[in-house]
mmCIF file of C-alpha atoms in Angstrom:
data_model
loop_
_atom_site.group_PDB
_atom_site.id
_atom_site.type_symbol
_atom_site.label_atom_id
_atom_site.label_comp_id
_atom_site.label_asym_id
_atom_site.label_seq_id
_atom_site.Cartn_x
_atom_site.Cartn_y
_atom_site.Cartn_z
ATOM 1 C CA UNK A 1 -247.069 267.561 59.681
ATOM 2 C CA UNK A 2 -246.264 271.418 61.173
ATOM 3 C CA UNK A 3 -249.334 272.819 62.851
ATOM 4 C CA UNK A 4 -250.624 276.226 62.229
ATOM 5 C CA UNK A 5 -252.415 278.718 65.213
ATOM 6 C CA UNK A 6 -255.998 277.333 65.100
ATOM 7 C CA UNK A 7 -257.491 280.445 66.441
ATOM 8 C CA UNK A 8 -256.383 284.031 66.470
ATOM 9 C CA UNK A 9 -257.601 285.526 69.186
ATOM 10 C CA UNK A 10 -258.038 283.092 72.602
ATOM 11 C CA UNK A 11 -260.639 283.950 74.804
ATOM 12 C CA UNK A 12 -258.370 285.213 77.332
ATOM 13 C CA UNK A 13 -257.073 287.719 75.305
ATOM 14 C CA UNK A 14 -260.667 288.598 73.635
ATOM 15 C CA UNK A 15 -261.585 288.645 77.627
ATOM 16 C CA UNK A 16 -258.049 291.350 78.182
ATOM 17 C CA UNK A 17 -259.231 293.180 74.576
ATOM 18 C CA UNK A 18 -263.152 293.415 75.928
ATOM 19 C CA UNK A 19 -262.017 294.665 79.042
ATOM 20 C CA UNK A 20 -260.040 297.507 77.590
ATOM 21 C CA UNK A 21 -263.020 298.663 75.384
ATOM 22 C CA UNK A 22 -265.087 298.595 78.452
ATOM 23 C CA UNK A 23 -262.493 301.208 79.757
ATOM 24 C CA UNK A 24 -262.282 302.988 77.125
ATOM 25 C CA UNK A 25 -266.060 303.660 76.841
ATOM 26 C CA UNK A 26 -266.072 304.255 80.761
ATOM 27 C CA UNK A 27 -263.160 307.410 79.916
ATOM 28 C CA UNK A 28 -260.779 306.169 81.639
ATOM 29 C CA UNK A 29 -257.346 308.466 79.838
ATOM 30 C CA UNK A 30 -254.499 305.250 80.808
ATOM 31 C CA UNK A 31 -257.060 302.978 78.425
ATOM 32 C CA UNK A 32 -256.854 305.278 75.570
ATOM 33 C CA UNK A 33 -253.677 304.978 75.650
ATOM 34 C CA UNK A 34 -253.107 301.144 75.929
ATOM 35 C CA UNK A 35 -255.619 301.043 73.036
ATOM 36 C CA UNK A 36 -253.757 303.004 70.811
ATOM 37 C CA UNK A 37 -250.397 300.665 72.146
ATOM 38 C CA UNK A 38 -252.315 297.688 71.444
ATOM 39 C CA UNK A 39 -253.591 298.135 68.068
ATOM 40 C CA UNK A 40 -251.677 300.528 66.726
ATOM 41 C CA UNK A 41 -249.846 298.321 64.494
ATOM 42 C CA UNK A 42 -253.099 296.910 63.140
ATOM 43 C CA UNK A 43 -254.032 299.868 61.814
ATOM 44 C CA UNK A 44 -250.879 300.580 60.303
ATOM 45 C CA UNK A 45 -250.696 297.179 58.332
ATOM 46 C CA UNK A 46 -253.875 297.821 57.017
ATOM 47 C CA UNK A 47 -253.298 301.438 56.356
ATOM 48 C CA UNK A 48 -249.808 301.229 55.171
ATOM 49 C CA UNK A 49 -250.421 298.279 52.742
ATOM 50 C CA UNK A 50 -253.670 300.462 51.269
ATOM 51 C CA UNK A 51 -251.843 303.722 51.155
ATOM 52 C CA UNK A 52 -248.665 304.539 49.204
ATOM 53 C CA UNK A 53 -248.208 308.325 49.392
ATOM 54 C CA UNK A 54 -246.116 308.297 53.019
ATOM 55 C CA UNK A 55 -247.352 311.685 54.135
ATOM 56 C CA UNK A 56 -251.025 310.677 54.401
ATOM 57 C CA UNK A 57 -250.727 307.555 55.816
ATOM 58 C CA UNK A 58 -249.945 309.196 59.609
ATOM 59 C CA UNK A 59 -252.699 310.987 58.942
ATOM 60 C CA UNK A 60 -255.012 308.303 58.070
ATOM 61 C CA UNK A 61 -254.061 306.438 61.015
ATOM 62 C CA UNK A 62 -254.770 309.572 62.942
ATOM 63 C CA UNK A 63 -258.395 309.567 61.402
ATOM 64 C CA UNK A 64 -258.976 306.135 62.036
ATOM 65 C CA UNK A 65 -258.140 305.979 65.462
ATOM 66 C CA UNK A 66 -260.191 308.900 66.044
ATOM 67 C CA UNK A 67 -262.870 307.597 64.349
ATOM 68 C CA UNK A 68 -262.845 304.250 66.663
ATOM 69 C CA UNK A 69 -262.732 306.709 69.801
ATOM 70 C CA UNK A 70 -265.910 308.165 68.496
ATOM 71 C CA UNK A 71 -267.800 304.821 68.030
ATOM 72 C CA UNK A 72 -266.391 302.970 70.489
ATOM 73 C CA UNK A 73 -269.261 303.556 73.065
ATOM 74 C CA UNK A 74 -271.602 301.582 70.302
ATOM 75 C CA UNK A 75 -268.947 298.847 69.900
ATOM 76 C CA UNK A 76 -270.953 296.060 71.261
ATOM 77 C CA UNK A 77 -268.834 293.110 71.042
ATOM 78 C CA UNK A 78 -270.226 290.757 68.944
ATOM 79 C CA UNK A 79 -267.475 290.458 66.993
ATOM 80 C CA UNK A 80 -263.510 290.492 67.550
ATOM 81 C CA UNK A 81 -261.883 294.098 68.463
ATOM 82 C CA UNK A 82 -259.262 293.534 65.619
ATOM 83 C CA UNK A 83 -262.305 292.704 63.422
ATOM 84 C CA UNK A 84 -263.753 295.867 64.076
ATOM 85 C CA UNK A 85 -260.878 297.927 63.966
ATOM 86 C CA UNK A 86 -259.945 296.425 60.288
ATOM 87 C CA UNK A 87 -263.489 297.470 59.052
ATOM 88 C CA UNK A 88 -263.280 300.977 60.488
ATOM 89 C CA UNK A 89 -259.485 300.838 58.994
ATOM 90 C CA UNK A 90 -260.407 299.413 55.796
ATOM 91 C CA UNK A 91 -263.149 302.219 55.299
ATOM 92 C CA UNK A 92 -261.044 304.989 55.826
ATOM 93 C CA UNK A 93 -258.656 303.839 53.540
ATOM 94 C CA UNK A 94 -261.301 302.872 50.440
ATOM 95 C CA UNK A 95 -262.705 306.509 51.242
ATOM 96 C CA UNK A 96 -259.265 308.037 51.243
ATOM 97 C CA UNK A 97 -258.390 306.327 47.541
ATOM 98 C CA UNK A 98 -262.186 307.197 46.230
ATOM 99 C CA UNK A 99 -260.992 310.940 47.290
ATOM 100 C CA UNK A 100 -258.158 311.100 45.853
ATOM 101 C CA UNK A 101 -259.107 308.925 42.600
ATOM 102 C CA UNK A 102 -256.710 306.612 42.948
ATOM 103 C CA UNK A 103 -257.824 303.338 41.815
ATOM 104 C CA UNK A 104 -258.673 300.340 44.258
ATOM 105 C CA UNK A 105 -259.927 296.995 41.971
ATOM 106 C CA UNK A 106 -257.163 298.568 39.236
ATOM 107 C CA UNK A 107 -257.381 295.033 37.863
ATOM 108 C CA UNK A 108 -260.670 293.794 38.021
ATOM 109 C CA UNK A 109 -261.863 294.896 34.501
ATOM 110 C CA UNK A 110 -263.229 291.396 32.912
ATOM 111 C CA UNK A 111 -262.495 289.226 35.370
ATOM 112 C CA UNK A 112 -259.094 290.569 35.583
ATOM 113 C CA UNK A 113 -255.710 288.625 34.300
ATOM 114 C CA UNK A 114 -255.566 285.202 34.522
ATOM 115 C CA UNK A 115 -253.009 283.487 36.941
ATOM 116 C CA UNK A 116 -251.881 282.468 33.607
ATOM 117 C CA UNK A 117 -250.629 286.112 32.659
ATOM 118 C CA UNK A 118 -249.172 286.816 36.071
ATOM 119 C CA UNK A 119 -246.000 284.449 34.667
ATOM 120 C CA UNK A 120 -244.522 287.224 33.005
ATOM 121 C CA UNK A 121 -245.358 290.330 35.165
ATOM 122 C CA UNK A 122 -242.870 289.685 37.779
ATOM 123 C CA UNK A 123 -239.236 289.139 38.351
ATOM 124 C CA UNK A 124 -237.808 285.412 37.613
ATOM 125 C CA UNK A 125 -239.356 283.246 39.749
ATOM 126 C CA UNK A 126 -235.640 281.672 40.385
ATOM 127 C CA UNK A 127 -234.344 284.823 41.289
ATOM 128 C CA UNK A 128 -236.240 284.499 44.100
ATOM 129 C CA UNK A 129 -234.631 281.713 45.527
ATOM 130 C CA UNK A 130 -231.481 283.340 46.088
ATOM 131 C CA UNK A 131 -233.130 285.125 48.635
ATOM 132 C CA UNK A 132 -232.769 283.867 52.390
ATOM 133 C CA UNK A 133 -235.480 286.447 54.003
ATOM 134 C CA UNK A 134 -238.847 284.991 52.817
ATOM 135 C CA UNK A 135 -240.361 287.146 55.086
ATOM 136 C CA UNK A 136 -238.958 290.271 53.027
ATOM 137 C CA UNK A 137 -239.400 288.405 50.103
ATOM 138 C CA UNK A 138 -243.243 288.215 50.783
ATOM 139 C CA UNK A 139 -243.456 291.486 51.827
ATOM 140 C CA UNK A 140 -242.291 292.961 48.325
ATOM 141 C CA UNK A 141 -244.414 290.230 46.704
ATOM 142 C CA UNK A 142 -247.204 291.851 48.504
ATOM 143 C CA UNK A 143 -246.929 294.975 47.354
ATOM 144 C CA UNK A 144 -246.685 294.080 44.102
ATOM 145 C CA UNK A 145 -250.373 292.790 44.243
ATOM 146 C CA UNK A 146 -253.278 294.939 43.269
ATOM 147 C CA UNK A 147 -254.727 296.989 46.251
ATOM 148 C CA UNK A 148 -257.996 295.360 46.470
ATOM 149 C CA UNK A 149 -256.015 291.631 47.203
ATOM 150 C CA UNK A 150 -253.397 293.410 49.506
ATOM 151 C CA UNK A 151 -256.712 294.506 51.223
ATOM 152 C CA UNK A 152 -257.943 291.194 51.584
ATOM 153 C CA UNK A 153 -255.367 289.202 52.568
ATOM 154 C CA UNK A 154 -254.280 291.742 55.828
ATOM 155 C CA UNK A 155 -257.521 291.771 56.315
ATOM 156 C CA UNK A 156 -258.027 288.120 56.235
ATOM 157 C CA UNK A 157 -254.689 287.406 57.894
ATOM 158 C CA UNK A 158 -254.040 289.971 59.940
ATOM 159 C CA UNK A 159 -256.936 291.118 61.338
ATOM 160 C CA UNK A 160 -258.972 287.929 61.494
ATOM 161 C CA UNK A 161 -261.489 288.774 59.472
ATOM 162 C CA UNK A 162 -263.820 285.956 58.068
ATOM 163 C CA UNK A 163 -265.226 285.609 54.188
ATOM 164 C CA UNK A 164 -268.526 287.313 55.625
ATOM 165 C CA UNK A 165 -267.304 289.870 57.748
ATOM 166 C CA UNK A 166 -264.406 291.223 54.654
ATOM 167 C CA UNK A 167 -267.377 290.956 52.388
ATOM 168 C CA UNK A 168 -269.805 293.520 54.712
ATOM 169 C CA UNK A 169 -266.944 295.853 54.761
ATOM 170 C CA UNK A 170 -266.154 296.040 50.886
ATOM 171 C CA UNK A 171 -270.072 295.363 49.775
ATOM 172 C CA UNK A 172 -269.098 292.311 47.816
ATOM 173 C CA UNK A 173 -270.397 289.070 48.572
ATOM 174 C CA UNK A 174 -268.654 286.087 50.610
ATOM 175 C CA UNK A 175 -267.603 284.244 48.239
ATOM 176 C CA UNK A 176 -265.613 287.237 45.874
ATOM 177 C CA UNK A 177 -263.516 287.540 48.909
ATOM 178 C CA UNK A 178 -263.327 284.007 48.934
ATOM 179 C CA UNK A 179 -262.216 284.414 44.900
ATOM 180 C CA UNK A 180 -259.438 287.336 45.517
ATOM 181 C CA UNK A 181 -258.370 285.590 48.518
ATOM 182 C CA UNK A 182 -257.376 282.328 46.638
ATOM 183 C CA UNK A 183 -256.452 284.425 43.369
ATOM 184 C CA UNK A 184 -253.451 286.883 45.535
ATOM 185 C CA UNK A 185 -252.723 283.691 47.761
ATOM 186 C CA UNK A 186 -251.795 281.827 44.201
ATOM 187 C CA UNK A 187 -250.178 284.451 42.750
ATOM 188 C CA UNK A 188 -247.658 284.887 45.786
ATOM 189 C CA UNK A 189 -247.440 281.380 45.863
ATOM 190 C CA UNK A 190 -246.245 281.381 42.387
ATOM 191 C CA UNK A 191 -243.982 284.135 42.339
ATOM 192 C CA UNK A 192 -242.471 282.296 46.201
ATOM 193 C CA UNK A 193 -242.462 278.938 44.814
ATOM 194 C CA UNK A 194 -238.959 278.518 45.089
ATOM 195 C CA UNK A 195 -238.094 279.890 48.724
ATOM 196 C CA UNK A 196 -241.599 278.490 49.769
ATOM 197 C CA UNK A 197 -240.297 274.773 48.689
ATOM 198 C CA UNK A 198 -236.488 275.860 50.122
ATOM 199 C CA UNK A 199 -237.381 276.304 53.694
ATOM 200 C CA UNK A 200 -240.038 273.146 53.531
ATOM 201 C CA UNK B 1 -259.663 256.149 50.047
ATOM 202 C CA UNK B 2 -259.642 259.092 47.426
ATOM 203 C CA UNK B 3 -256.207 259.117 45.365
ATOM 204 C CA UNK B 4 -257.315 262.610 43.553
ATOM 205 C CA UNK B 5 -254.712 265.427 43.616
ATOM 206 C CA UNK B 6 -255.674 268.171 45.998
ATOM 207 C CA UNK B 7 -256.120 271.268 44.037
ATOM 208 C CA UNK B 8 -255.018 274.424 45.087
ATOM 209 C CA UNK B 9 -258.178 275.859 45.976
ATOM 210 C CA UNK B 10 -258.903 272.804 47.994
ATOM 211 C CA UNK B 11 -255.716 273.057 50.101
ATOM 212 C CA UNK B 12 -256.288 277.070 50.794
ATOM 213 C CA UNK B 13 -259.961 275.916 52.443
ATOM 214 C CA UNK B 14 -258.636 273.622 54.465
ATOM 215 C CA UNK B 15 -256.094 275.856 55.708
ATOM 216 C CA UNK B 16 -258.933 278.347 56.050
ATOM 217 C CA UNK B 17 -260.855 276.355 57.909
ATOM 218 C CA UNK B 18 -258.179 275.323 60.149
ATOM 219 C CA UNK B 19 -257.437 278.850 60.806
ATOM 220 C CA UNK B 20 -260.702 280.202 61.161
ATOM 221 C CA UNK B 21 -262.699 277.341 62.994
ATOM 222 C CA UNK B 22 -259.583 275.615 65.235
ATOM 223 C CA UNK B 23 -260.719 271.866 63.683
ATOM 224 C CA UNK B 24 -257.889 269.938 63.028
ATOM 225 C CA UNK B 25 -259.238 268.218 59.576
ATOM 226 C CA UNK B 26 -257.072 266.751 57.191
ATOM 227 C CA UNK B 27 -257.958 264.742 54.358
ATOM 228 C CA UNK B 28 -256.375 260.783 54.350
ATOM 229 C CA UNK B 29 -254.856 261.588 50.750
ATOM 230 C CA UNK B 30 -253.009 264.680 52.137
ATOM 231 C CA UNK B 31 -251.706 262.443 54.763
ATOM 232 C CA UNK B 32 -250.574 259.983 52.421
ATOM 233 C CA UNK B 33 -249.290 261.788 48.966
ATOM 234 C CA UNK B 34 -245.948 263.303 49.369
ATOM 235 C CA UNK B 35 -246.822 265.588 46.263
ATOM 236 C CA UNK B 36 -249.541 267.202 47.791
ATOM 237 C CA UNK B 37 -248.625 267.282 51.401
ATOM 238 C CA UNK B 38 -245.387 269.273 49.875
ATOM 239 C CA UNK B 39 -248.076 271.599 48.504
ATOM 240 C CA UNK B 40 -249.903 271.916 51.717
ATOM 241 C CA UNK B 41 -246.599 272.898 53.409
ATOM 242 C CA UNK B 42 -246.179 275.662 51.314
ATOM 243 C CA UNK B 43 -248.763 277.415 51.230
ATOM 244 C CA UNK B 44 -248.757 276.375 55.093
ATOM 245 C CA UNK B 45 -245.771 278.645 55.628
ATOM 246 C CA UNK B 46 -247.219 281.170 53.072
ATOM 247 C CA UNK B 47 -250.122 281.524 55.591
ATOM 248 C CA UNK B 48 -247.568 281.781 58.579
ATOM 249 C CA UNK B 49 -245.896 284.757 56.193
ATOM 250 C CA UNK B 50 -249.117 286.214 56.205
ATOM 251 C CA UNK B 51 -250.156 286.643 59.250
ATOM 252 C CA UNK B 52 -246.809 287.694 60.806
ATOM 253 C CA UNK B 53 -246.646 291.240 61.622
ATOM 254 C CA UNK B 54 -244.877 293.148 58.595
ATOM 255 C CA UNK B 55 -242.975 295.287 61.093
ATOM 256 C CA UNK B 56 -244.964 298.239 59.784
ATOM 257 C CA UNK B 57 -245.065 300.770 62.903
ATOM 258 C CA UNK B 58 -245.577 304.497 63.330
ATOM 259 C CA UNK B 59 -243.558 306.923 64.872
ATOM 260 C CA UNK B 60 -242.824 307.144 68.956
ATOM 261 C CA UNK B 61 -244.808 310.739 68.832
ATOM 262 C CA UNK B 62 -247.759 309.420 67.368
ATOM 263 C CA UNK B 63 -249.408 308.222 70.543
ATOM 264 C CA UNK B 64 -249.190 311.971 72.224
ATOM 265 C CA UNK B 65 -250.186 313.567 69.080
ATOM 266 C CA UNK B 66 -253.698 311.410 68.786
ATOM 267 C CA UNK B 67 -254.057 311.503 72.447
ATOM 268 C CA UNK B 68 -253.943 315.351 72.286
ATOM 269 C CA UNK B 69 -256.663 315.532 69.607
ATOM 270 C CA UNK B 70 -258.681 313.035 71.397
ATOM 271 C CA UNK B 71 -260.609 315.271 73.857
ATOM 272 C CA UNK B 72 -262.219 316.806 70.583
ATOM 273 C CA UNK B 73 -263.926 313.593 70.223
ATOM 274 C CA UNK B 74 -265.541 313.974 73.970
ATOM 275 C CA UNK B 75 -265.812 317.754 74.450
ATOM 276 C CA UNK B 76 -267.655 318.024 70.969
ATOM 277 C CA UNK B 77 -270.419 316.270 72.051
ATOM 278 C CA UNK B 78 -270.697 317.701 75.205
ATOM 279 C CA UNK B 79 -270.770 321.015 73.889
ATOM 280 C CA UNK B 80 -273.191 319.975 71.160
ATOM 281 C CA UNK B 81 -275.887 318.527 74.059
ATOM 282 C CA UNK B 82 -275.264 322.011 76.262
ATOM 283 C CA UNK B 83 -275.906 324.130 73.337
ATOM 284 C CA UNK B 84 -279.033 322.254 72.458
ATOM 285 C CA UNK B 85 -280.104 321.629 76.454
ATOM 286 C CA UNK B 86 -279.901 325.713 76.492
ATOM 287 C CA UNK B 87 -281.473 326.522 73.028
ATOM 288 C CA UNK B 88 -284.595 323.811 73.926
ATOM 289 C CA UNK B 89 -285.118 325.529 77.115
ATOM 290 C CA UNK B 90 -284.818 328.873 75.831
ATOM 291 C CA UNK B 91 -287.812 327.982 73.270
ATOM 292 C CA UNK B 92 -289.854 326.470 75.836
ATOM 293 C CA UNK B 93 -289.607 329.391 78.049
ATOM 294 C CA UNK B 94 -290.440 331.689 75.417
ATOM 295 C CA UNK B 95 -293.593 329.422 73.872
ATOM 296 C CA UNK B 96 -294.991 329.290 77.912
ATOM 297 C CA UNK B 97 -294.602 333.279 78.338
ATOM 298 C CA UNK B 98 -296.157 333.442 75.386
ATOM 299 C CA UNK B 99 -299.130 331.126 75.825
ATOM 300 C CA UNK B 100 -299.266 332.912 79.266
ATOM 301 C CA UNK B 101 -299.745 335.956 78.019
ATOM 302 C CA UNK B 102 -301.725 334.940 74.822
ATOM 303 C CA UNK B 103 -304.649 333.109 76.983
ATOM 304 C CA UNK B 104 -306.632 333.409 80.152
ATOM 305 C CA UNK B 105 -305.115 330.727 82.646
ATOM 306 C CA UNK B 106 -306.979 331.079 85.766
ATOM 307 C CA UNK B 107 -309.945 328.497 85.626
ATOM 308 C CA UNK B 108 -306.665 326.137 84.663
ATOM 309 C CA UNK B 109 -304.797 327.265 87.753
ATOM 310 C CA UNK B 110 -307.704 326.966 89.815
ATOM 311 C CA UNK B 111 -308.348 323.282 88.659
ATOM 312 C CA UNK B 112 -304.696 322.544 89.363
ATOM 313 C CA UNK B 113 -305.029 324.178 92.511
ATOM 314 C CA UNK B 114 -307.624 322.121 93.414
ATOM 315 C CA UNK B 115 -306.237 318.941 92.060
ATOM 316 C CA UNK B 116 -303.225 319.380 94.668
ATOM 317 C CA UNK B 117 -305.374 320.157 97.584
ATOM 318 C CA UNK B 118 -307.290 316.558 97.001
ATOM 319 C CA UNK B 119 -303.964 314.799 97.045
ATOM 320 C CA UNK B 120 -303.138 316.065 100.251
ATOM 321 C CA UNK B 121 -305.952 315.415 101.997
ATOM 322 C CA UNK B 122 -305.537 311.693 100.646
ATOM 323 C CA UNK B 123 -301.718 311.649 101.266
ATOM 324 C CA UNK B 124 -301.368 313.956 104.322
ATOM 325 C CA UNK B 125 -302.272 311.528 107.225
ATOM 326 C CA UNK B 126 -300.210 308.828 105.038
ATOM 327 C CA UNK B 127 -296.655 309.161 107.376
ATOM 328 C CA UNK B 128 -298.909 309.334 110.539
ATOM 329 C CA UNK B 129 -300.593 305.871 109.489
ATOM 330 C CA UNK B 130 -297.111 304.274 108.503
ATOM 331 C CA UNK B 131 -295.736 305.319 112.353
ATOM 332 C CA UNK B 132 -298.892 303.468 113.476
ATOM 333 C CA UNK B 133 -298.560 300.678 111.839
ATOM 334 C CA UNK B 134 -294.701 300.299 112.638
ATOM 335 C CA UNK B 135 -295.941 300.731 116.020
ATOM 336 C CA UNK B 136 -298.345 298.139 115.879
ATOM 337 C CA UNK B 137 -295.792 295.681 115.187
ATOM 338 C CA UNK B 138 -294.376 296.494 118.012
ATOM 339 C CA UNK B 139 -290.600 296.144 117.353
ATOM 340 C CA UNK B 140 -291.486 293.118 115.056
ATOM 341 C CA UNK B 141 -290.334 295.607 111.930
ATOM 342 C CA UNK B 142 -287.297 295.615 113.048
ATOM 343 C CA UNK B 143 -286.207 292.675 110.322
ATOM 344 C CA UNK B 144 -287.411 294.581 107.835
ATOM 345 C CA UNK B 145 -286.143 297.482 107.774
ATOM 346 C CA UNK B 146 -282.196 295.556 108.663
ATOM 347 C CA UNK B 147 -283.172 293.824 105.134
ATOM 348 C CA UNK B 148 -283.791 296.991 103.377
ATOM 349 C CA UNK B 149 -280.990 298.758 104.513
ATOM 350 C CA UNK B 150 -278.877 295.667 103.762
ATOM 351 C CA UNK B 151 -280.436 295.610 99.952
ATOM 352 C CA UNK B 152 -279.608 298.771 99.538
ATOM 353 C CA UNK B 153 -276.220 298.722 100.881
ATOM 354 C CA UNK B 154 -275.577 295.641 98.610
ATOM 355 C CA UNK B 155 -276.616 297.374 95.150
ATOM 356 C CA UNK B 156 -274.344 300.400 96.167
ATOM 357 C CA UNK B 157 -271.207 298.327 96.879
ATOM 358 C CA UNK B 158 -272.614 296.616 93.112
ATOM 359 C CA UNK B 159 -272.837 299.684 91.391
ATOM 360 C CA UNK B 160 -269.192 301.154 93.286
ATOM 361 C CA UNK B 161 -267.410 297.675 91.913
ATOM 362 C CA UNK B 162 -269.358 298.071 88.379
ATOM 363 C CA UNK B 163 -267.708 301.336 88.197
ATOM 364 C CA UNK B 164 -264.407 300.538 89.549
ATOM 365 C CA UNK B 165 -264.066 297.273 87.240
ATOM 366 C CA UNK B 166 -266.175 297.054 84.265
ATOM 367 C CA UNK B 167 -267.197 293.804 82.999
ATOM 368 C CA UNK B 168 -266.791 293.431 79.054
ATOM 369 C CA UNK B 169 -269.457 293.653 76.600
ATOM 370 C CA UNK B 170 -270.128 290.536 74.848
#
């Protein structure tokens, strides 16, 4: 049977990320830089998958990175860098759609719809299949999802987030990530289901 | 030997597990029901989908443009302590004068005064004993004072390589 990554982040690269906070928070201009390099494209996933109105989202990476800079010298290192960054990311984002009243749990009113009722929200499922790019399939799947799963899942997937630490960062407890995590995974596993089983 | 269907749920915590924790568990059934080991491979490349990068990116200026709002961050600060190091010392100036000129500080003065001279006479002859003693020794301090110099020497060059290549916080 295929084997997945068991761990996403080695020690040598949390060694190589540590290292670069440390010189960061010692000033040092070329580490700003690499930061931004580094995890610029963290931010982005999380931003652009949270935000929808492209003019802002620039700007909300702008505010996020700035607000990193401005904690970094407290960033202790108990936990991952990407970890970190996702929370600060995730923040600025919920605050962002609080501001401009746009709705983040837009589904969550009792219990939200059954996996049942998902069935005819979507596009044929076999329509799907005709698609060779899975990759771009699950993308536009994604987006499709209500904000609060899209949230969970890059933050779960991409940033390497655990149950716990996604449930500190949107006050909920460990196991309603654990819920919305399942419930978005089934849903694009449901809607996939046919290029899923074509490239098994 | 468990012949139960995996459920969905159950297959996602596994690969959860697996993702999060490295351990290489796999339940006997999934290793021997086709049906369900199908399942598993699914959602095990739905999992690989996820965590790919999804090619989201800003644009090439974006760098320069944050770095060039970035010494905000620093100077604000900065400016914030300075402007409070000057305002604090302005008030305590002022509150002193004041007192000064508010009370009648010369028995205080004269107390301090004489305060200062008994510490001299106890600490005055102090150097003149040390050169006695190191004379007493009669080159024997010699050790020492090499050890010293090397301590010090050795938390310099420790504080110079802290500098020059910071460890990372754990």
């Amino acid at each position: 049977m295929e084997e997945i990554p068991s761990c996403p982040e080695p020690s040598s690269e949390a060694d190589a990320s540590g290292l670069l906070v440390a010189r960061v928070q010692n000033g040092d201009r070329r580490a700003f830089r690499e930061f931004i390099e580094k995890y610029r494209r963290l931010v982005a996933a999380i931003v652009f998958r949270m935000v929808r109105d492209a003019p802002d989202r620039e700007e909300l990476c702008q505010e996020v990175f700035l607000k990193i800079f401005s904690h970094i010298g407290r960033f202790q290192g108990g936990a991952a860098v990407s970890s970190w960054i996702g929370r600060i990311a995730a923040n600025t984002c919920i605050n962002h759609l609080r501001k401009k009243r746009l709705p983040l749990y837009d589904d969550l009113a009792a219990g939200g719809p059954g996996l049942e009722n998902v069935a005819g929200d979507g596009p044929d499922p076999g329509r799907l299949s005709e698609e060779a790019d899975l990759s771009a399939s699950l993308q536009r799947e994604i987006e499709r999802l209500p904000p609060h799963h899209r949230l969970v899942l890059t933050l779960f997937h991409f940033s390497g987030m655990n149950y716990e630490e996604i449930g500190q960062t949107l006050k909920m407890p460990a196991g309603t990530v654990k819920s919305h995590l399942f419930r978005a995974r089934t849903r694009l596993r449901w809607r996939l289901q046919p290029a899923l089983r074509e490239e098994t | 030997m468990n012949n139960e269907h995996l459920s969905d749920e159950q297959i996602m915590e596994i690969l959860d597990d697996r993702s999060r924790s490295g351990i290489p568990f796999l339940p006997w059934h999934l290793r021997t029901c086709c049906r369900c080991a199908e399942r598993y491979r699914a959602f095990q490349r739905l999992y690989e989908g996820l965590a790919a990068d999804p090619g989201f990116d800003l644009p090439p200026a974006f760098v320069d443009a944050l770095l060039d709002r970035i010494p905000e961050i620093h100077s604000a600060p900065t400016r914030k302590r300075s402007l409070g190091l000057a305002l604090g010392g302005g008030a305590g100036a002022l509150a002193v004068l004041g007192l000064m000129a508010l009370a009648d500080w010369r028995p205080t003065a004269a107390a301090t005064l004489e305060v200062l001279r008994t510490l001299g006479r106890i600490l005055g002859p102090l150097p003149d004993r040390i050169l006695d003693f190191l004379a007493h020794l009669n080159g024997g301090a010699e050790p020492f004072l090499l050890g010293g110099a090397a301590l010090l020497g050795a938390a310099l060059l420790d504080r110079l390589l802290r500098r020059r290549f910071p460890q990372p916080q754990r």
